[in-house]
Amino acid sequence: MLSHLATALGDAAVKAGRSVYRATLAELIEDLAQAEREGRMPEKIRFYARASLLIVDEIGYLPITRGGANLFFQLVNARYEKGAMILTSNRGFAEWGEVLGDPVVATALLDRLLHHAVVIQIEGASYRLRAHADLIPDYVRANAPISPPPPPKRRGRPPKIKNGAANH
């Protein structure tokens, strides 16, 4: 749901004439790490800082090394108060120290990210898993609310009634 919302906001920004770049956090860190190895880090940071809107998706889905967290911090710091960002995560802010492998970097990141932020927290059933909620183990279901889909709505005409009973 969050990724869809971020994408829709990105589409609206493009239609309004803004430049938008979207990537997962893992993709960003991989790209920044390669640029650092090749001595192109300043150019890569400028590239990501140029977009009017940067969408960083899937924060917390994959583990991040301390070095990766530092690279992400450099990017956020370069964009701080210069460009809009949308970030999506399945983890609460209290968990970002663990997610990024460094509580100090996480605190510094959150300090910059939340300074002028609008935070939208979406809770509820998983959209993708709702049709298969019965297949998810109980211990997972307890931590990630997944509800079964509603019963299908009947379409078409109501059944004909003969002598008080439905005709099948």
JSON list of C-alpha atoms in Angstrom, two decimals:
[
{"chain": "A", "resi": 1, "resn": "MET", "atom": "CA", "xyz": [0.00, 0.00, 0.00]},
{"chain": "A", "resi": 2, "resn": "LEU", "atom": "CA", "xyz": [2.80, 2.44, 0.89]},
{"chain": "A", "resi": 3, "resn": "SER", "atom": "CA", "xyz": [4.70, 1.74, -2.32]},
{"chain": "A", "resi": 4, "resn": "HIS", "atom": "CA", "xyz": [1.53, 2.34, -4.35]},
{"chain": "A", "resi": 5, "resn": "LEU", "atom": "CA", "xyz": [0.90, 5.63, -2.53]},
{"chain": "A", "resi": 6, "resn": "ALA", "atom": "CA", "xyz": [4.51, 6.76, -3.03]},
{"chain": "A", "resi": 7, "resn": "THR", "atom": "CA", "xyz": [4.31, 5.88, -6.73]},
{"chain": "A", "resi": 8, "resn": "ALA", "atom": "CA", "xyz": [1.04, 7.78, -7.14]},
{"chain": "A", "resi": 9, "resn": "LEU", "atom": "CA", "xyz": [2.55, 10.85, -5.48]},
{"chain": "A", "resi": 10, "resn": "GLY", "atom": "CA", "xyz": [5.59, 10.52, -7.75]},
{"chain": "A", "resi": 11, "resn": "ASP", "atom": "CA", "xyz": [3.32, 10.33, -10.81]},
{"chain": "A", "resi": 12, "resn": "ALA", "atom": "CA", "xyz": [1.48, 13.47, -9.66]},
{"chain": "A", "resi": 13, "resn": "ALA", "atom": "CA", "xyz": [4.81, 15.27, -9.22]},
{"chain": "A", "resi": 14, "resn": "VAL", "atom": "CA", "xyz": [5.90, 14.33, -12.75]},
{"chain": "A", "resi": 15, "resn": "LYS", "atom": "CA", "xyz": [2.57, 15.56, -14.14]},
{"chain": "A", "resi": 16, "resn": "ALA", "atom": "CA", "xyz": [3.19, 18.84, -12.27]},
{"chain": "A", "resi": 17, "resn": "GLY", "atom": "CA", "xyz": [6.51, 19.19, -14.09]},
{"chain": "A", "resi": 18, "resn": "ARG", "atom": "CA", "xyz": [8.83, 18.02, -11.29]},
{"chain": "A", "resi": 19, "resn": "SER", "atom": "CA", "xyz": [11.71, 15.60, -11.69]},
{"chain": "A", "resi": 20, "resn": "VAL", "atom": "CA", "xyz": [11.34, 12.36, -9.72]},
{"chain": "A", "resi": 21, "resn": "TYR", "atom": "CA", "xyz": [13.71, 9.48, -9.01]},
{"chain": "A", "resi": 22, "resn": "ARG", "atom": "CA", "xyz": [12.53, 6.26, -7.33]},
{"chain": "A", "resi": 23, "resn": "ALA", "atom": "CA", "xyz": [14.60, 3.35, -6.01]},
{"chain": "A", "resi": 24, "resn": "THR", "atom": "CA", "xyz": [14.60, 0.86, -3.20]},
{"chain": "A", "resi": 25, "resn": "LEU", "atom": "CA", "xyz": [17.01, 1.54, -0.36]},
{"chain": "A", "resi": 26, "resn": "ALA", "atom": "CA", "xyz": [19.00, -1.55, -1.37]},
{"chain": "A", "resi": 27, "resn": "GLU", "atom": "CA", "xyz": [19.33, -0.25, -4.95]},
{"chain": "A", "resi": 28, "resn": "LEU", "atom": "CA", "xyz": [20.42, 3.19, -3.75]},
{"chain": "A", "resi": 29, "resn": "ILE", "atom": "CA", "xyz": [23.04, 1.80, -1.40]},
{"chain": "A", "resi": 30, "resn": "GLU", "atom": "CA", "xyz": [24.37, -0.58, -4.04]},
{"chain": "A", "resi": 31, "resn": "ASP", "atom": "CA", "xyz": [24.66, 2.31, -6.51]},
{"chain": "A", "resi": 32, "resn": "LEU", "atom": "CA", "xyz": [26.31, 4.61, -3.94]},
{"chain": "A", "resi": 33, "resn": "ALA", "atom": "CA", "xyz": [28.74, 1.87, -2.88]},
{"chain": "A", "resi": 34, "resn": "GLN", "atom": "CA", "xyz": [29.80, 1.28, -6.49]},
{"chain": "A", "resi": 35, "resn": "ALA", "atom": "CA", "xyz": [30.26, 5.03, -7.00]},
{"chain": "A", "resi": 36, "resn": "GLU", "atom": "CA", "xyz": [32.39, 5.18, -3.84]},
{"chain": "A", "resi": 37, "resn": "ARG", "atom": "CA", "xyz": [34.59, 2.29, -5.04]},
{"chain": "A", "resi": 38, "resn": "GLU", "atom": "CA", "xyz": [35.06, 4.03, -8.40]},
{"chain": "A", "resi": 39, "resn": "GLY", "atom": "CA", "xyz": [35.78, 7.44, -6.86]},
{"chain": "A", "resi": 40, "resn": "ARG", "atom": "CA", "xyz": [32.57, 8.95, -8.26]},
{"chain": "A", "resi": 41, "resn": "MET", "atom": "CA", "xyz": [30.72, 9.53, -4.99]},
{"chain": "A", "resi": 42, "resn": "PRO", "atom": "CA", "xyz": [30.36, 13.35, -5.28]},
{"chain": "A", "resi": 43, "resn": "GLU", "atom": "CA", "xyz": [28.87, 13.03, -8.77]},
{"chain": "A", "resi": 44, "resn": "LYS", "atom": "CA", "xyz": [26.47, 10.29, -7.68]},
{"chain": "A", "resi": 45, "resn": "ILE", "atom": "CA", "xyz": [25.30, 12.31, -4.66]},
{"chain": "A", "resi": 46, "resn": "ARG", "atom": "CA", "xyz": [24.72, 15.31, -6.96]},
{"chain": "A", "resi": 47, "resn": "PHE", "atom": "CA", "xyz": [22.73, 13.07, -9.32]},
{"chain": "A", "resi": 48, "resn": "TYR", "atom": "CA", "xyz": [20.38, 11.94, -6.55]},
{"chain": "A", "resi": 49, "resn": "ALA", "atom": "CA", "xyz": [20.20, 15.43, -5.04]},
{"chain": "A", "resi": 50, "resn": "ARG", "atom": "CA", "xyz": [19.14, 16.96, -8.38]},
{"chain": "A", "resi": 51, "resn": "ALA", "atom": "CA", "xyz": [15.67, 15.38, -8.50]},
{"chain": "A", "resi": 52, "resn": "SER", "atom": "CA", "xyz": [12.84, 17.49, -7.08]},
{"chain": "A", "resi": 53, "resn": "LEU", "atom": "CA", "xyz": [11.48, 14.36, -5.40]},
{"chain": "A", "resi": 54, "resn": "LEU", "atom": "CA", "xyz": [13.42, 11.28, -4.35]},
{"chain": "A", "resi": 55, "resn": "ILE", "atom": "CA", "xyz": [11.35, 8.22, -3.45]},
{"chain": "A", "resi": 56, "resn": "VAL", "atom": "CA", "xyz": [13.20, 5.65, -1.34]},
{"chain": "A", "resi": 57, "resn": "ASP", "atom": "CA", "xyz": [11.16, 2.47, -1.08]},
{"chain": "A", "resi": 58, "resn": "GLU", "atom": "CA", "xyz": [11.45, -0.61, 1.12]},
{"chain": "A", "resi": 59, "resn": "ILE", "atom": "CA", "xyz": [13.48, 0.70, 4.06]},
{"chain": "A", "resi": 60, "resn": "GLY", "atom": "CA", "xyz": [13.81, -2.19, 6.51]},
{"chain": "A", "resi": 61, "resn": "TYR", "atom": "CA", "xyz": [13.02, -5.02, 4.12]},
{"chain": "A", "resi": 62, "resn": "LEU", "atom": "CA", "xyz": [16.65, -6.07, 3.64]},
{"chain": "A", "resi": 63, "resn": "PRO", "atom": "CA", "xyz": [19.53, -5.76, 6.10]},
{"chain": "A", "resi": 64, "resn": "ILE", "atom": "CA", "xyz": [21.83, -2.78, 5.64]},
{"chain": "A", "resi": 65, "resn": "THR", "atom": "CA", "xyz": [25.49, -2.75, 6.58]},
{"chain": "A", "resi": 66, "resn": "ARG", "atom": "CA", "xyz": [26.95, 0.05, 8.67]},
{"chain": "A", "resi": 67, "resn": "GLY", "atom": "CA", "xyz": [28.80, 1.28, 5.58]},
{"chain": "A", "resi": 68, "resn": "GLY", "atom": "CA", "xyz": [25.55, 1.28, 3.60]},
{"chain": "A", "resi": 69, "resn": "ALA", "atom": "CA", "xyz": [23.85, 3.28, 6.34]},
{"chain": "A", "resi": 70, "resn": "ASN", "atom": "CA", "xyz": [26.66, 5.83, 6.19]},
{"chain": "A", "resi": 71, "resn": "LEU", "atom": "CA", "xyz": [26.25, 6.15, 2.41]},
{"chain": "A", "resi": 72, "resn": "PHE", "atom": "CA", "xyz": [22.51, 6.68, 2.80]},
{"chain": "A", "resi": 73, "resn": "PHE", "atom": "CA", "xyz": [23.17, 9.30, 5.48]},
{"chain": "A", "resi": 74, "resn": "GLN", "atom": "CA", "xyz": [25.45, 11.20, 3.09]},
{"chain": "A", "resi": 75, "resn": "LEU", "atom": "CA", "xyz": [22.66, 11.27, 0.51]},
{"chain": "A", "resi": 76, "resn": "VAL", "atom": "CA", "xyz": [20.01, 12.40, 3.01]},
{"chain": "A", "resi": 77, "resn": "ASN", "atom": "CA", "xyz": [22.37, 15.04, 4.37]},
{"chain": "A", "resi": 78, "resn": "ALA", "atom": "CA", "xyz": [23.03, 16.36, 0.83]},
{"chain": "A", "resi": 79, "resn": "ARG", "atom": "CA", "xyz": [19.27, 16.62, 0.16]},
{"chain": "A", "resi": 80, "resn": "TYR", "atom": "CA", "xyz": [18.40, 18.04, 3.59]},
{"chain": "A", "resi": 81, "resn": "GLU", "atom": "CA", "xyz": [16.24, 21.14, 3.16]},
{"chain": "A", "resi": 82, "resn": "LYS", "atom": "CA", "xyz": [16.96, 21.11, -0.59]},
{"chain": "A", "resi": 83, "resn": "GLY", "atom": "CA", "xyz": [14.58, 18.52, -2.00]},
{"chain": "A", "resi": 84, "resn": "ALA", "atom": "CA", "xyz": [11.53, 16.49, -1.06]},
{"chain": "A", "resi": 85, "resn": "MET", "atom": "CA", "xyz": [11.77, 12.82, -0.17]},
{"chain": "A", "resi": 86, "resn": "ILE", "atom": "CA", "xyz": [9.19, 10.09, 0.26]},
{"chain": "A", "resi": 87, "resn": "LEU", "atom": "CA", "xyz": [10.35, 7.07, 2.21]},
{"chain": "A", "resi": 88, "resn": "THR", "atom": "CA", "xyz": [8.42, 3.85, 2.71]},
{"chain": "A", "resi": 89, "resn": "SER", "atom": "CA", "xyz": [9.15, 1.36, 5.46]},
{"chain": "A", "resi": 90, "resn": "ASN", "atom": "CA", "xyz": [7.54, -1.57, 7.18]},
{"chain": "A", "resi": 91, "resn": "ARG", "atom": "CA", "xyz": [9.43, -0.71, 10.37]},
{"chain": "A", "resi": 92, "resn": "GLY", "atom": "CA", "xyz": [8.80, 1.92, 13.02]},
{"chain": "A", "resi": 93, "resn": "PHE", "atom": "CA", "xyz": [11.33, 4.67, 13.68]},
{"chain": "A", "resi": 94, "resn": "ALA", "atom": "CA", "xyz": [12.34, 3.02, 16.95]},
{"chain": "A", "resi": 95, "resn": "GLU", "atom": "CA", "xyz": [13.65, 0.07, 14.89]},
{"chain": "A", "resi": 96, "resn": "TRP", "atom": "CA", "xyz": [15.76, 2.09, 12.46]},
{"chain": "A", "resi": 97, "resn": "GLY", "atom": "CA", "xyz": [18.90, 1.72, 14.58]},
{"chain": "A", "resi": 98, "resn": "GLU", "atom": "CA", "xyz": [18.62, -2.03, 14.14]},
{"chain": "A", "resi": 99, "resn": "VAL", "atom": "CA", "xyz": [17.60, -1.74, 10.47]},
{"chain": "A", "resi": 100, "resn": "LEU", "atom": "CA", "xyz": [20.58, 0.45, 9.62]},
{"chain": "A", "resi": 101, "resn": "GLY", "atom": "CA", "xyz": [23.01, -1.39, 11.88]},
{"chain": "A", "resi": 102, "resn": "ASP", "atom": "CA", "xyz": [24.00, 1.82, 13.68]},
{"chain": "A", "resi": 103, "resn": "PRO", "atom": "CA", "xyz": [21.77, 3.68, 16.18]},
{"chain": "A", "resi": 104, "resn": "VAL", "atom": "CA", "xyz": [23.88, 6.86, 15.93]},
{"chain": "A", "resi": 105, "resn": "VAL", "atom": "CA", "xyz": [23.50, 7.07, 12.14]},
{"chain": "A", "resi": 106, "resn": "ALA", "atom": "CA", "xyz": [19.80, 6.21, 12.45]},
{"chain": "A", "resi": 107, "resn": "THR", "atom": "CA", "xyz": [19.30, 9.06, 14.93]},
{"chain": "A", "resi": 108, "resn": "ALA", "atom": "CA", "xyz": [21.12, 11.52, 12.68]},
{"chain": "A", "resi": 109, "resn": "LEU", "atom": "CA", "xyz": [19.09, 10.36, 9.68]},
{"chain": "A", "resi": 110, "resn": "LEU", "atom": "CA", "xyz": [15.79, 10.64, 11.51]},
{"chain": "A", "resi": 111, "resn": "ASP", "atom": "CA", "xyz": [16.77, 14.07, 12.82]},
{"chain": "A", "resi": 112, "resn": "ARG", "atom": "CA", "xyz": [17.06, 15.36, 9.25]},
{"chain": "A", "resi": 113, "resn": "LEU", "atom": "CA", "xyz": [14.21, 13.33, 7.76]},
{"chain": "A", "resi": 114, "resn": "LEU", "atom": "CA", "xyz": [11.64, 14.22, 10.38]},
{"chain": "A", "resi": 115, "resn": "HIS", "atom": "CA", "xyz": [12.51, 17.91, 10.72]},
{"chain": "A", "resi": 116, "resn": "HIS", "atom": "CA", "xyz": [9.98, 19.10, 8.12]},
{"chain": "A", "resi": 117, "resn": "ALA", "atom": "CA", "xyz": [8.23, 15.76, 7.59]},
{"chain": "A", "resi": 118, "resn": "VAL", "atom": "CA", "xyz": [4.66, 14.72, 7.26]},
{"chain": "A", "resi": 119, "resn": "VAL", "atom": "CA", "xyz": [4.46, 11.16, 8.57]},
{"chain": "A", "resi": 120, "resn": "ILE", "atom": "CA", "xyz": [1.70, 8.92, 7.28]},
{"chain": "A", "resi": 121, "resn": "GLN", "atom": "CA", "xyz": [1.31, 5.68, 9.18]},
{"chain": "A", "resi": 122, "resn": "ILE", "atom": "CA", "xyz": [-0.84, 3.04, 7.56]},
{"chain": "A", "resi": 123, "resn": "GLU", "atom": "CA", "xyz": [-1.94, 0.08, 9.61]},
{"chain": "A", "resi": 124, "resn": "GLY", "atom": "CA", "xyz": [-4.13, -2.79, 8.62]},
{"chain": "A", "resi": 125, "resn": "ALA", "atom": "CA", "xyz": [-4.30, -5.96, 6.66]},
{"chain": "A", "resi": 126, "resn": "SER", "atom": "CA", "xyz": [-1.73, -6.77, 4.02]},
{"chain": "A", "resi": 127, "resn": "TYR", "atom": "CA", "xyz": [-3.21, -6.05, 0.62]},
{"chain": "A", "resi": 128, "resn": "ARG", "atom": "CA", "xyz": [-1.05, -8.65, -1.15]},
{"chain": "A", "resi": 129, "resn": "LEU", "atom": "CA", "xyz": [-1.56, -11.46, 1.36]},
{"chain": "A", "resi": 130, "resn": "ARG", "atom": "CA", "xyz": [-5.22, -11.03, 2.24]},
{"chain": "A", "resi": 131, "resn": "ALA", "atom": "CA", "xyz": [-6.41, -13.81, -0.08]},
{"chain": "A", "resi": 132, "resn": "HIS", "atom": "CA", "xyz": [-3.97, -16.25, 1.51]},
{"chain": "A", "resi": 133, "resn": "ALA", "atom": "CA", "xyz": [-4.16, -15.29, 5.19]},
{"chain": "A", "resi": 134, "resn": "ASP", "atom": "CA", "xyz": [-4.88, -18.90, 6.17]},
{"chain": "A", "resi": 135, "resn": "LEU", "atom": "CA", "xyz": [-1.44, -19.95, 4.81]},
{"chain": "A", "resi": 136, "resn": "ILE", "atom": "CA", "xyz": [0.52, -17.52, 7.01]},
{"chain": "A", "resi": 137, "resn": "PRO", "atom": "CA", "xyz": [1.83, -19.07, 10.25]},
{"chain": "A", "resi": 138, "resn": "ASP", "atom": "CA", "xyz": [0.17, -17.78, 13.43]},
{"chain": "A", "resi": 139, "resn": "TYR", "atom": "CA", "xyz": [3.40, -16.27, 14.82]},
{"chain": "A", "resi": 140, "resn": "VAL", "atom": "CA", "xyz": [3.80, -14.17, 11.64]},
{"chain": "A", "resi": 141, "resn": "ARG", "atom": "CA", "xyz": [0.13, -13.24, 11.49]},
{"chain": "A", "resi": 142, "resn": "ALA", "atom": "CA", "xyz": [0.29, -11.98, 15.10]},
{"chain": "A", "resi": 143, "resn": "ASN", "atom": "CA", "xyz": [2.95, -9.39, 14.15]},
{"chain": "A", "resi": 144, "resn": "ALA", "atom": "CA", "xyz": [1.67, -8.45, 10.69]},
{"chain": "A", "resi": 145, "resn": "PRO", "atom": "CA", "xyz": [-2.09, -7.97, 10.60]},
{"chain": "A", "resi": 146, "resn": "ILE", "atom": "CA", "xyz": [-3.48, -10.01, 7.74]},
{"chain": "A", "resi": 147, "resn": "SER", "atom": "CA", "xyz": [-7.19, -10.57, 7.46]},
{"chain": "A", "resi": 148, "resn": "PRO", "atom": "CA", "xyz": [-8.98, -12.86, 5.05]},
{"chain": "A", "resi": 149, "resn": "PRO", "atom": "CA", "xyz": [-10.72, -11.23, 2.11]},
{"chain": "A", "resi": 150, "resn": "PRO", "atom": "CA", "xyz": [-14.40, -10.42, 2.45]},
{"chain": "A", "resi": 151, "resn": "PRO", "atom": "CA", "xyz": [-16.79, -12.93, 0.92]},
{"chain": "A", "resi": 152, "resn": "PRO", "atom": "CA", "xyz": [-17.38, -12.27, -2.76]},
{"chain": "A", "resi": 153, "resn": "LYS", "atom": "CA", "xyz": [-20.36, -10.09, -3.58]},
{"chain": "A", "resi": 154, "resn": "ARG", "atom": "CA", "xyz": [-23.07, -11.74, -5.59]},
{"chain": "A", "resi": 155, "resn": "ARG", "atom": "CA", "xyz": [-23.45, -10.27, -9.06]},
{"chain": "A", "resi": 156, "resn": "GLY", "atom": "CA", "xyz": [-26.39, -10.36, -11.40]},
{"chain": "A", "resi": 157, "resn": "ARG", "atom": "CA", "xyz": [-30.04, -10.84, -10.66]},
{"chain": "A", "resi": 158, "resn": "PRO", "atom": "CA", "xyz": [-31.23, -12.29, -7.41]},
{"chain": "A", "resi": 159, "resn": "PRO", "atom": "CA", "xyz": [-32.32, -15.93, -7.66]},
{"chain": "A", "resi": 160, "resn": "LYS", "atom": "CA", "xyz": [-35.96, -16.56, -8.59]},
{"chain": "A", "resi": 161, "resn": "ILE", "atom": "CA", "xyz": [-38.13, -17.60, -5.69]},
{"chain": "A", "resi": 162, "resn": "LYS", "atom": "CA", "xyz": [-40.72, -20.33, -6.21]},
{"chain": "A", "resi": 163, "resn": "ASN", "atom": "CA", "xyz": [-42.92, -21.38, -3.35]},
{"chain": "A", "resi": 164, "resn": "GLY", "atom": "CA", "xyz": [-40.69, -19.67, -0.80]},
{"chain": "A", "resi": 165, "resn": "ALA", "atom": "CA", "xyz": [-37.44, -21.46, -1.89]},
{"chain": "A", "resi": 166, "resn": "ALA", "atom": "CA", "xyz": [-34.70, -20.34, -4.22]},
{"chain": "A", "resi": 167, "resn": "ASN", "atom": "CA", "xyz": [-34.55, -22.11, -7.58]},
{"chain": "A", "resi": 168, "resn": "HIS", "atom": "CA", "xyz": [-31.09, -23.48, -8.28]}
]
